[in-house]
Short mmCIF file of C-alpha atoms in Angstrom, two decimals:
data_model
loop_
_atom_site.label_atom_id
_atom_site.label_comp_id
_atom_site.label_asym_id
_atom_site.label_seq_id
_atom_site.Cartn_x
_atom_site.Cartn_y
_atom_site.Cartn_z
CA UNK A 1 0.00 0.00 0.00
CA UNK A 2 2.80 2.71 1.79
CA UNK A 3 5.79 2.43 -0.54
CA UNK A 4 8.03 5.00 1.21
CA UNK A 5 7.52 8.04 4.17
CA UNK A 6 9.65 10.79 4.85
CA UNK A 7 9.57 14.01 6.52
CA UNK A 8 11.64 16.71 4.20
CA UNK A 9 12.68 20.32 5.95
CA UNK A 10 11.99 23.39 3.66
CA UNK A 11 15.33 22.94 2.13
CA UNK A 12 15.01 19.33 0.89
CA UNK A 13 16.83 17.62 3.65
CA UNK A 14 15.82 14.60 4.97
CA UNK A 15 14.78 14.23 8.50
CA UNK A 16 13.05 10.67 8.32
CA UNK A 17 12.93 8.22 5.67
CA UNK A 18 11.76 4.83 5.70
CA UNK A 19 11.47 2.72 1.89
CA UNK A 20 9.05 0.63 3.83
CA UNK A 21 8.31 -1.93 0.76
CA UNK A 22 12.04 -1.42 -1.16
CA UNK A 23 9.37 -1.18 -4.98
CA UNK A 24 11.11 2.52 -5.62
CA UNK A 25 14.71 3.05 -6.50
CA UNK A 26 14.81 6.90 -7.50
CA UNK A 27 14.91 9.90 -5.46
CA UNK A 28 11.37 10.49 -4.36
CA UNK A 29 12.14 13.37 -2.02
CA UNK A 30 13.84 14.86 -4.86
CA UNK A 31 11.05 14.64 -7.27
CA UNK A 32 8.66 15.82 -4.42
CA UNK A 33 10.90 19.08 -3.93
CA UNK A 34 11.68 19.82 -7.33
CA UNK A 35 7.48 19.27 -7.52
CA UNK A 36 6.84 21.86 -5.36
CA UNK A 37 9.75 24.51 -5.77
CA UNK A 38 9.80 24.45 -9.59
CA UNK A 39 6.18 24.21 -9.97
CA UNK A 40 4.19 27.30 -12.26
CA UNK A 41 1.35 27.15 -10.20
CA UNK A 42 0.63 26.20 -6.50
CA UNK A 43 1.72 22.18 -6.09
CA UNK A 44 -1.34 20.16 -5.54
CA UNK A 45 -1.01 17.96 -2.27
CA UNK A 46 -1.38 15.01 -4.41
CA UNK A 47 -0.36 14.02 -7.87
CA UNK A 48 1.37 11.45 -10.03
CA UNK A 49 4.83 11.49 -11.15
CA UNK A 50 6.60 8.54 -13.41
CA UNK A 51 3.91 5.99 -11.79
CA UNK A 52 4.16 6.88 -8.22
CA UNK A 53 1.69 8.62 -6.28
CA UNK A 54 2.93 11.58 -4.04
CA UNK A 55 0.18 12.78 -0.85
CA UNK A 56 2.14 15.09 1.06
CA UNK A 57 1.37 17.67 3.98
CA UNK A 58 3.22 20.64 4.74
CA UNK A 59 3.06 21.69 8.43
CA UNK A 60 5.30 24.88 9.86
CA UNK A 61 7.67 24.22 6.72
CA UNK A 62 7.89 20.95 7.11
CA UNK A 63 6.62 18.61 4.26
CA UNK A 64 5.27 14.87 5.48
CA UNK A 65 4.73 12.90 2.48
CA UNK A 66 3.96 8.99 1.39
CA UNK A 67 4.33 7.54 -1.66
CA UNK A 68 2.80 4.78 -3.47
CA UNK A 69 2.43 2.83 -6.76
CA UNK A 70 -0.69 1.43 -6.46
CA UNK A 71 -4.10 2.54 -6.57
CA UNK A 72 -4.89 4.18 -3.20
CA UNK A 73 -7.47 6.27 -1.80
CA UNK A 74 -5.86 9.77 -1.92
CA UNK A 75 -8.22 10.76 1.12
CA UNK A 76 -7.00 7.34 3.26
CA UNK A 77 -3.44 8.14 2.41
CA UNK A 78 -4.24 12.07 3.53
CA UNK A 79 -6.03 10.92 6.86
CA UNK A 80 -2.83 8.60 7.90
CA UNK A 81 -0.50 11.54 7.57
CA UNK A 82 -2.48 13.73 9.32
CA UNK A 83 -3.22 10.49 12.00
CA UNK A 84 0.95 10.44 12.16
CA UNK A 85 1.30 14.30 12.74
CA UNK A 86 -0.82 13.76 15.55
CA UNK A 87 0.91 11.52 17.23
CA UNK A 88 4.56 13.07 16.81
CA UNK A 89 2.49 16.22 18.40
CA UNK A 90 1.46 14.40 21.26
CA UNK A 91 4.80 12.83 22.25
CA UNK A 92 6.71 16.09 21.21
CA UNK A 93 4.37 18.69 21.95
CA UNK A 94 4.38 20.83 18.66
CA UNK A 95 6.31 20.20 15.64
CA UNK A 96 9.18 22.33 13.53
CA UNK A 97 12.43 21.07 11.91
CA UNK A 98 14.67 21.69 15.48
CA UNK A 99 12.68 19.07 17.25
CA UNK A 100 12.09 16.82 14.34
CA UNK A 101 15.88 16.47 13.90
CA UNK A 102 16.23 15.96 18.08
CA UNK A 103 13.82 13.28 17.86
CA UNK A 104 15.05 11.43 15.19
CA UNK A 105 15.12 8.26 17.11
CA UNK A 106 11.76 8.95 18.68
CA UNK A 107 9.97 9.16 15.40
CA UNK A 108 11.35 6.52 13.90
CA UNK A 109 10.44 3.90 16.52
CA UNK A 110 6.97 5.50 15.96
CA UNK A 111 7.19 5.42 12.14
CA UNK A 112 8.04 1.40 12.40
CA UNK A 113 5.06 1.06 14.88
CA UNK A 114 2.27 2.91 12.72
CA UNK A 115 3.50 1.24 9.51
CA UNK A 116 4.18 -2.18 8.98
CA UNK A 117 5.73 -3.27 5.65
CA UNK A 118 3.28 -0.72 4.39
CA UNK A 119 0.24 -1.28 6.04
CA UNK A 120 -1.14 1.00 8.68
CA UNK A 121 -1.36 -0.40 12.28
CA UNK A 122 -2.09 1.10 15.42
CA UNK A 123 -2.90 5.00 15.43
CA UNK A 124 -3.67 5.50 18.80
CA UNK A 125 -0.72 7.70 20.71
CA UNK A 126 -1.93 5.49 24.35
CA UNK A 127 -2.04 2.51 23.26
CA UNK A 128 1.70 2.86 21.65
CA UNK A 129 3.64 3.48 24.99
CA UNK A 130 4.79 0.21 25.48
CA UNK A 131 6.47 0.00 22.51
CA UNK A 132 8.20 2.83 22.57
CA UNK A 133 11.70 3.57 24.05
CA UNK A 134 12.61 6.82 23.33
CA UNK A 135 12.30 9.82 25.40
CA UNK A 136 10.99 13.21 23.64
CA UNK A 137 12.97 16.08 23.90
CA UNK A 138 11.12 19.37 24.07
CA UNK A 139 11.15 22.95 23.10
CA UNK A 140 12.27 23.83 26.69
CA UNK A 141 15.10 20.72 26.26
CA UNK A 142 16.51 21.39 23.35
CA UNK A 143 19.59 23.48 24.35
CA UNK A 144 19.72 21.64 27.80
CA UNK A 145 22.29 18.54 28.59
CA UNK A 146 20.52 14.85 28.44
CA UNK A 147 22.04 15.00 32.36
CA UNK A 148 19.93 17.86 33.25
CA UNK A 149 17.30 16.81 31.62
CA UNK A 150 17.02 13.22 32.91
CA UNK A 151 16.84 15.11 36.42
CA UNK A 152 14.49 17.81 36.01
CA UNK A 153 12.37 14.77 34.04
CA UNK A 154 12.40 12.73 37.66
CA UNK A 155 11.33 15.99 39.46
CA UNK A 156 8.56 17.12 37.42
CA UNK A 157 6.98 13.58 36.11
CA UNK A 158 5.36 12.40 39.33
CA UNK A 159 3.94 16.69 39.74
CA UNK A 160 2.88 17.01 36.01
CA UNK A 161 -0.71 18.29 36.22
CA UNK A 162 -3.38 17.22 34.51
CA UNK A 163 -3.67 19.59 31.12
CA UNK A 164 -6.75 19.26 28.39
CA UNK A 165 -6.39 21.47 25.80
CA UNK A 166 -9.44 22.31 23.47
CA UNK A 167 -9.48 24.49 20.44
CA UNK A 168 -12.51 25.49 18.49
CA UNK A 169 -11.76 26.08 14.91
CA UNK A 170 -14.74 27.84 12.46
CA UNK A 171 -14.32 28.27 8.47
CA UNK A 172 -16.16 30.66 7.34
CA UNK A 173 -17.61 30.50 3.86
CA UNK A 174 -19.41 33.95 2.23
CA UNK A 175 -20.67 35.04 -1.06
CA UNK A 176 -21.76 38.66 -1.46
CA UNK A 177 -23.23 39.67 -4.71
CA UNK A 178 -22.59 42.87 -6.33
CA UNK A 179 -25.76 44.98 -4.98
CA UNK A 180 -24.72 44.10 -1.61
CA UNK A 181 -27.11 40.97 -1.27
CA UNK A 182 -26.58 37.89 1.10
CA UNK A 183 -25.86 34.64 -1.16
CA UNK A 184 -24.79 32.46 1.28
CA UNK A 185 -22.81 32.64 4.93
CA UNK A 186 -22.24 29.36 6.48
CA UNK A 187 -19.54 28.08 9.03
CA UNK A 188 -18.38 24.37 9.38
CA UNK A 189 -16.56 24.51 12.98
CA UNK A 190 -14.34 21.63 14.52
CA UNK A 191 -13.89 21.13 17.96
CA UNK A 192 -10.44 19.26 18.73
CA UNK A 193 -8.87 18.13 22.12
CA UNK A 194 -5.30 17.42 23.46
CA UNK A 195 -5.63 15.15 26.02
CA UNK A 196 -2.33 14.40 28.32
CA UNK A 197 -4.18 12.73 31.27
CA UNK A 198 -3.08 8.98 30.80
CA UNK A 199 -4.83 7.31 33.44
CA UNK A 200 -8.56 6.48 32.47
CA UNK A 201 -10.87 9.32 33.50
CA UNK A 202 -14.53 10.30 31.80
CA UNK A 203 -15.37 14.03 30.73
CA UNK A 204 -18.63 15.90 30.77
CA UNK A 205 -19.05 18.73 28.53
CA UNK A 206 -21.84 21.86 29.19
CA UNK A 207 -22.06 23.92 26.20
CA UNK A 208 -23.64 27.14 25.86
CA UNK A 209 -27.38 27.23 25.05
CA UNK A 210 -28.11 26.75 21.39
CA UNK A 211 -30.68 25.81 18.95
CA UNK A 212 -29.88 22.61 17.03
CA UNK A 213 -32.18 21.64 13.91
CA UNK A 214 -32.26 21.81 10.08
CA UNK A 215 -34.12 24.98 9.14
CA UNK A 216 -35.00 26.40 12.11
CA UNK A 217 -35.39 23.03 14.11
CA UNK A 218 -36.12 23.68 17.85
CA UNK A 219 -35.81 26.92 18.75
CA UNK A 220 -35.30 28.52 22.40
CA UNK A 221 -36.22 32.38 23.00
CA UNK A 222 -32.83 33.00 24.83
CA UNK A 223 -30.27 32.05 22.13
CA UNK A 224 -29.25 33.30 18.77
CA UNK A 225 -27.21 30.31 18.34
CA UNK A 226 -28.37 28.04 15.72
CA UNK A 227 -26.57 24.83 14.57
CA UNK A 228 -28.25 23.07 12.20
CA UNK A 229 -25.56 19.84 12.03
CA UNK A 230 -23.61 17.85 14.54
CA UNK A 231 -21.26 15.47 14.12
CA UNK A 232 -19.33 13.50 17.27
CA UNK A 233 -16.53 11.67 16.21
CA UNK A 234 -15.64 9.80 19.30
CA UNK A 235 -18.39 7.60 21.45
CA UNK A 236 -20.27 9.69 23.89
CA UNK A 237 -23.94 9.78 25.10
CA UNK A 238 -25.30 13.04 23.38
CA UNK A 239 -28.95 12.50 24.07
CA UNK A 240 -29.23 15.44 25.86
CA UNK A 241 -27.84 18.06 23.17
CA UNK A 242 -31.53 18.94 21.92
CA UNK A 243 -32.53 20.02 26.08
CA UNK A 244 -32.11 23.79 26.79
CA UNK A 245 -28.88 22.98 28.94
CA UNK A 246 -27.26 20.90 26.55
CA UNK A 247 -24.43 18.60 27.57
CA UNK A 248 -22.25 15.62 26.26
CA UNK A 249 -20.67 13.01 28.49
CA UNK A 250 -17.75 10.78 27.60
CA UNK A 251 -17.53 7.64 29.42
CA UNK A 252 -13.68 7.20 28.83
CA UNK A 253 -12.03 10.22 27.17
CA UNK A 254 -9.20 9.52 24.79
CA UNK A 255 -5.63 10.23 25.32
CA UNK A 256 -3.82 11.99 22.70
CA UNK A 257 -5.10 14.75 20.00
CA UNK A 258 -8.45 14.18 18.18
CA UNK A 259 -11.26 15.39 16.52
CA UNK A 260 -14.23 15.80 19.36
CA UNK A 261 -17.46 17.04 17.36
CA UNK A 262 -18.25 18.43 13.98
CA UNK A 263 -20.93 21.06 13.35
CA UNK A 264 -22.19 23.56 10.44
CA UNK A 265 -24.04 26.78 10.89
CA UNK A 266 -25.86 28.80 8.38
CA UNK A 267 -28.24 32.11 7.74
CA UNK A 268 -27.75 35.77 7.85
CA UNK A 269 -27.88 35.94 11.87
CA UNK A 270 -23.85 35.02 11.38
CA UNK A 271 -21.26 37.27 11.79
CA UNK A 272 -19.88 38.89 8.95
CA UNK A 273 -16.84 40.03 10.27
CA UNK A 274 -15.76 42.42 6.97
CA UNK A 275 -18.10 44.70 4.89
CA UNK A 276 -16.53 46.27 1.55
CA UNK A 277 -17.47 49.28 -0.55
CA UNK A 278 -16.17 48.70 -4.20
CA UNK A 279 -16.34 51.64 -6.64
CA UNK A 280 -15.25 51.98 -10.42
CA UNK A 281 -15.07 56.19 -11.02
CA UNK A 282 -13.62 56.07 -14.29
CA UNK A 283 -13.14 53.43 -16.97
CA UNK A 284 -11.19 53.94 -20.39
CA UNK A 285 -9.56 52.30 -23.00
CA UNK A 286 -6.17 52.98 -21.03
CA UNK A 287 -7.09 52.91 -18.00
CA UNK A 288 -9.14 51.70 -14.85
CA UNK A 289 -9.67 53.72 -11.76
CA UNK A 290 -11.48 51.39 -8.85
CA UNK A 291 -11.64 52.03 -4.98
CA UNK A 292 -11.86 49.78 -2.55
CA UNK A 293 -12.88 50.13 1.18
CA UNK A 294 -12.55 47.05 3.61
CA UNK A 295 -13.85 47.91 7.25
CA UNK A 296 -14.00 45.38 9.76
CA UNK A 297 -16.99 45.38 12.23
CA UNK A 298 -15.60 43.09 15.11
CA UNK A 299 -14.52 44.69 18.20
CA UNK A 300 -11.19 46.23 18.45
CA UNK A 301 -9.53 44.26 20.90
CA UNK A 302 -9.72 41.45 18.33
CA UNK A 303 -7.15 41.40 15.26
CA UNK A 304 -5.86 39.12 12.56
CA UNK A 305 -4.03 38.04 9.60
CA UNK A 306 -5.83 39.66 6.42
CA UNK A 307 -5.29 38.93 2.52
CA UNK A 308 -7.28 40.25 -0.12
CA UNK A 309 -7.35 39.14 -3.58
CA UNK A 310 -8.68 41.62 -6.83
CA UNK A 311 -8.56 39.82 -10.35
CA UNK A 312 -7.79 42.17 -13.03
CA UNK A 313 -8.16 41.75 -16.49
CA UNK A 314 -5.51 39.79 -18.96
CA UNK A 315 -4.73 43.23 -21.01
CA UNK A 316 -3.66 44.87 -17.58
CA UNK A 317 0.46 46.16 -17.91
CA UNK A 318 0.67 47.49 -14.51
CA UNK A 319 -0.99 48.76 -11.32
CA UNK A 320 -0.55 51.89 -9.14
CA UNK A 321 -2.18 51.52 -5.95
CA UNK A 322 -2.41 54.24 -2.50
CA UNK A 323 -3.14 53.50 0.79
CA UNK A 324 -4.90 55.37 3.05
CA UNK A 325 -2.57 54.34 5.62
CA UNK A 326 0.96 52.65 4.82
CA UNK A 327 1.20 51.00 8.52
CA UNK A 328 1.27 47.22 8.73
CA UNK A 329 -0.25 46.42 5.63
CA UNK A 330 1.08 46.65 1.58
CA UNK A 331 0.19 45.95 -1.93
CA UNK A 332 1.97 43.90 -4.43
CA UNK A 333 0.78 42.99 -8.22
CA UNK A 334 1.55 39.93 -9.51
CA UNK A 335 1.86 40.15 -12.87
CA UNK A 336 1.92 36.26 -13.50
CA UNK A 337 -1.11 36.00 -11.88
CA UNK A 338 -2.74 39.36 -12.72
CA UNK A 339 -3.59 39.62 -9.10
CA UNK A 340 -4.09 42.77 -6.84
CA UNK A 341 -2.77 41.14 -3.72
CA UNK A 342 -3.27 43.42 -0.56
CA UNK A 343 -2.10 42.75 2.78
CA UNK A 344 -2.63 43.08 6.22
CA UNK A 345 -0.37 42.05 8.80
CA UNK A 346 -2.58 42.67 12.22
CA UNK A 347 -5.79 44.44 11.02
CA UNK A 348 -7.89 45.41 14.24
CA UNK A 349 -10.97 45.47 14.45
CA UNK A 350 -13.70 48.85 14.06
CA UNK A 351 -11.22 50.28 11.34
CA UNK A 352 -11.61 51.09 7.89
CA UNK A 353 -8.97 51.00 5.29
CA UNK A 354 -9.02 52.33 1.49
CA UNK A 355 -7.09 50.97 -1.42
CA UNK A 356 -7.11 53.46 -4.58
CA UNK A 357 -5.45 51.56 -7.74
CA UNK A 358 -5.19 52.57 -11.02
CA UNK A 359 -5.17 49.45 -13.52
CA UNK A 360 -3.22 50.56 -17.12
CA UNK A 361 -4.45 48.55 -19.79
CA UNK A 362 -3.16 47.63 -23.56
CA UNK A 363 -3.90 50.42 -26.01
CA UNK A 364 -6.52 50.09 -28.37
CA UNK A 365 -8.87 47.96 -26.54
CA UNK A 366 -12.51 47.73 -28.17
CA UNK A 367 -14.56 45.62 -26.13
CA UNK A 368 -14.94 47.39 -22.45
CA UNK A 369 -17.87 45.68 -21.87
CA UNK A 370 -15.70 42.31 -21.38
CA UNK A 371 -12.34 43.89 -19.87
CA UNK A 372 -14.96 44.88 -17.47
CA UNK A 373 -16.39 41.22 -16.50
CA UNK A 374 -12.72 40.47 -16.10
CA UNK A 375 -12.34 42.39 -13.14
CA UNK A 376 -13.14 40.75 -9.85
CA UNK A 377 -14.49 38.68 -7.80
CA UNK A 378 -12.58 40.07 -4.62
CA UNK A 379 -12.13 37.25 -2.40
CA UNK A 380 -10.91 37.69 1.18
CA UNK A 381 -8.50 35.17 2.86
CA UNK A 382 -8.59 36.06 7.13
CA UNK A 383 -7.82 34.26 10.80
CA UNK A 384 -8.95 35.93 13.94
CA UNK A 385 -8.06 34.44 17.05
CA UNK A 386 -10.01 34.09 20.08
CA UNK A 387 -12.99 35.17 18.36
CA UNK A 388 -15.77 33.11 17.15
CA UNK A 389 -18.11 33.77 14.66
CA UNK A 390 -21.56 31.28 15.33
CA UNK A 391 -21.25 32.35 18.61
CA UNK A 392 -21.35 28.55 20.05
CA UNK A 393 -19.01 27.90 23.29
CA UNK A 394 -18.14 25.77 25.98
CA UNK A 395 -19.51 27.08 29.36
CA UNK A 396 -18.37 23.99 31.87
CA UNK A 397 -16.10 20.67 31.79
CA UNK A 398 -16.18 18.36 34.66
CA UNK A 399 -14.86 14.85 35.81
CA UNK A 400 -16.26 12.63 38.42
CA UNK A 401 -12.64 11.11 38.93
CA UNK A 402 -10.28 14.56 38.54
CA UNK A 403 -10.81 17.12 40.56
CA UNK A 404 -9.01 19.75 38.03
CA UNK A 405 -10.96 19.35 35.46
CA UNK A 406 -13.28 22.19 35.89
CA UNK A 407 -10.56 24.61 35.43
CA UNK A 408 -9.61 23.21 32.19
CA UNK A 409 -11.93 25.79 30.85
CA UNK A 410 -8.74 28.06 30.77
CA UNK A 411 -7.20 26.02 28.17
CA UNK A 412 -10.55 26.87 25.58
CA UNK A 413 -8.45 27.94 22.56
CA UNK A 414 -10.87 29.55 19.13
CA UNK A 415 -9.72 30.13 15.83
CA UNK A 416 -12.08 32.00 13.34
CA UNK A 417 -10.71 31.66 9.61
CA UNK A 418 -11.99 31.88 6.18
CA UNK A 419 -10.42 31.21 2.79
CA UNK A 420 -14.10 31.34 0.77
CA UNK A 421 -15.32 34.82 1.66
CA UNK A 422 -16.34 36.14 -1.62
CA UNK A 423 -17.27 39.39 -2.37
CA UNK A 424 -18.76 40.43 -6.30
CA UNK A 425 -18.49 43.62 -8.27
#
């Protein structure tokens, strides 16, 4: 199934590679980095090169990747690299070339464990202990002796707290017509956990009251919230999500990172988080004059990562562009593209910001009417933290068996992002 995994830094080196079925003789890591460096256009995360099958998954510049030469399910293949990330994130902590290279050993013993001659065995970061060795070195370790850190290890194991760590994470998806006009806003949210407690304990989770039903459903006068899908992904007893005080208890609560619950959200009660103001004052066979206003409507103590894409048309030779304020943000035109790209490194929120371009065009253009179509849709790329856009939260987490539990409710972690927020001129 698995011919070959590796782990490949930014530069091409290789931090872990295992030909787990010896069928491929050539340099796949090569291939895979000449793939993705050399590429015209943006490297899709799988393709097919000389027979083999490459599914790789970049994560904080490093590129995890499998190979294979027979017919595999591109999604199965996708799911066991992301199963493998996991679990080098649970016994390392977090994941970037340093500690990759410090746990070489580490990850291979895991590597031999989840994969065997090919096959995928046990993904499940508990029920590997046993077999492996190794100890993880982390962040904290890395410029430390192994002496020292063999002793503070002794200290600190038998006075680790228990830590659960859960992150909400909501992708927003928009579409805007020209006249202003709601098309569609919807959010598909994850919840996932990063559980550290290894001895068995069960988990009940009180969320926030919400309505839960496709097109209205049930509907309670003191909440806003409506989710009109939920998914759990783990076994729990979730009769009692549909009661006004909804709740979900987990008999025996998984150790390691995983996906809790998926849900999806829709209507125009959502949060749109940016509103725009597009304007075209003049328009000639030269040249293109068009205005653009972004202003975000969160509060202000909220800010994020903003990326705004204009189309232009094909006969376009260059751009001048003029901010109305210079500050953390800039504007690049990629000609290759024919892209307006305009960014913001930490936009706040209540603010309004105005790009002015002017678009030069080919001389001796006839047909406005279709340079015109050719310009736009804007789409906005953004990712907010600690905000959330549907509005649907956590409000208690408990254990009959650990006391600490409760306050685990400081380790809530949201992430509002969108990549399909579309907005038409």
């Amino acid at each position: 199934m698995i011919s070959e995994f590796f782990i490949l830094s930014s530069r091409g080196d290789k931090i872990i590679y295992r030909n787990l079925k010896k069928e491929i003789k050539h340099n796949s890591p090569e291939v895979l980095l000449r793939k993705v460096k050399f590429s015209e256009t943006d490297c899709p995360p799988i393709f097919n090169e000389d027979g083999i099958n490459y599914v790789f998954v970049m994560r904080k510049g490093v590129y995890f990747c499998c190979t294979s030469i027979s017919n595999v399910s591109s999604s199965f293949l996708l799911e066991v690299l992301s199963r493998i990330i996991e679990i080098i994130t649970d016994y390392c902590q977090e994941i970037n070339e340093e500690i990759l290279r410090r746990n070489n050993l580490l990850i291979y013993e895991l590597v031999d464990e989840l994969i065997d001659y090919g096959l995928p065995q046990q993904t499940v970061s508990l029920q590997l202990d046993k077999f492996i060795c190794s100890t993880p070195i982390y962040k904290k370790d890395l410029h430390k002796s192994m002496k020292t850190m063999k002793k503070t290890k002794e200290k600190t194991f038998n006075n680790k707290k228990p830590t659960l760590l859960i992150t909400f994470e909501e992708t927003q998806c928009v579409e805007i017509k020209k006249n202003g006009e709601l098309i569609r806003n919807e959010i598909n949210g994850t919840i996932f956990m990063n559980n550290q407690v290894r001895e068995p304990s069960d988990l009940t989770i009180e969320f926030k009251p919400f309505s839960l039903g496709k097109g209205g459903g049930k509907k309670y006068r003191y909440t806003d919230v409506l989710i009109v899908d939920i998914l759990l992904n783990i076994r729990c007893n979730s009769n009692h999500l549909e009661k006004p005080s909804p709740y979900v208890y987990i008999p025996r609560l998984p150790f390691g990172h995983f996906k809790f619950m998926d849900y999806r959200t829709s209507g125009p009660k959502i949060i749109k988080p940016f509103l725009f103001s597009i304007k075209i004052p003049t328009q000639t066979k030269n040249k293109i004059d068009l205005i653009v206003t972004v202003k975000s409507t969160f509060l202000q103590k909220f800010f994020g990562r903003v990326r705004i894409e204009i189309p232009i048309p094909e006969e376009a030779l260059s751009v001048s562009s003029k901010l109305s304020d210079r500050i953390g943000q800039k504007v690049v035109f990629n000609q290759k593209l024919k892209k307006i790209i305009w960014y913001f490194e930490k936009l706040n929120g209540e603010r309004d910001e105005t790009l002015e371009a002017g678009i030069i065009l080919r001389s001796g253009i006839e047909n406005l009417k279709r340079v015109r179509s050719q310009l736009g849709p804007l789409v906005l790329v953004y990712q907010l933290e600690k905000f959330s856009l549907s509005g649907f939260d956590i409000s208690r987490v408990s254990s009959s068996k650990i006391k600490r539990f409760p306050k685990i409710i400081r380790n809530l972690q949201i992430v509002s992002k969108s990549n399909s927020y579309i907005r038409h001129f």
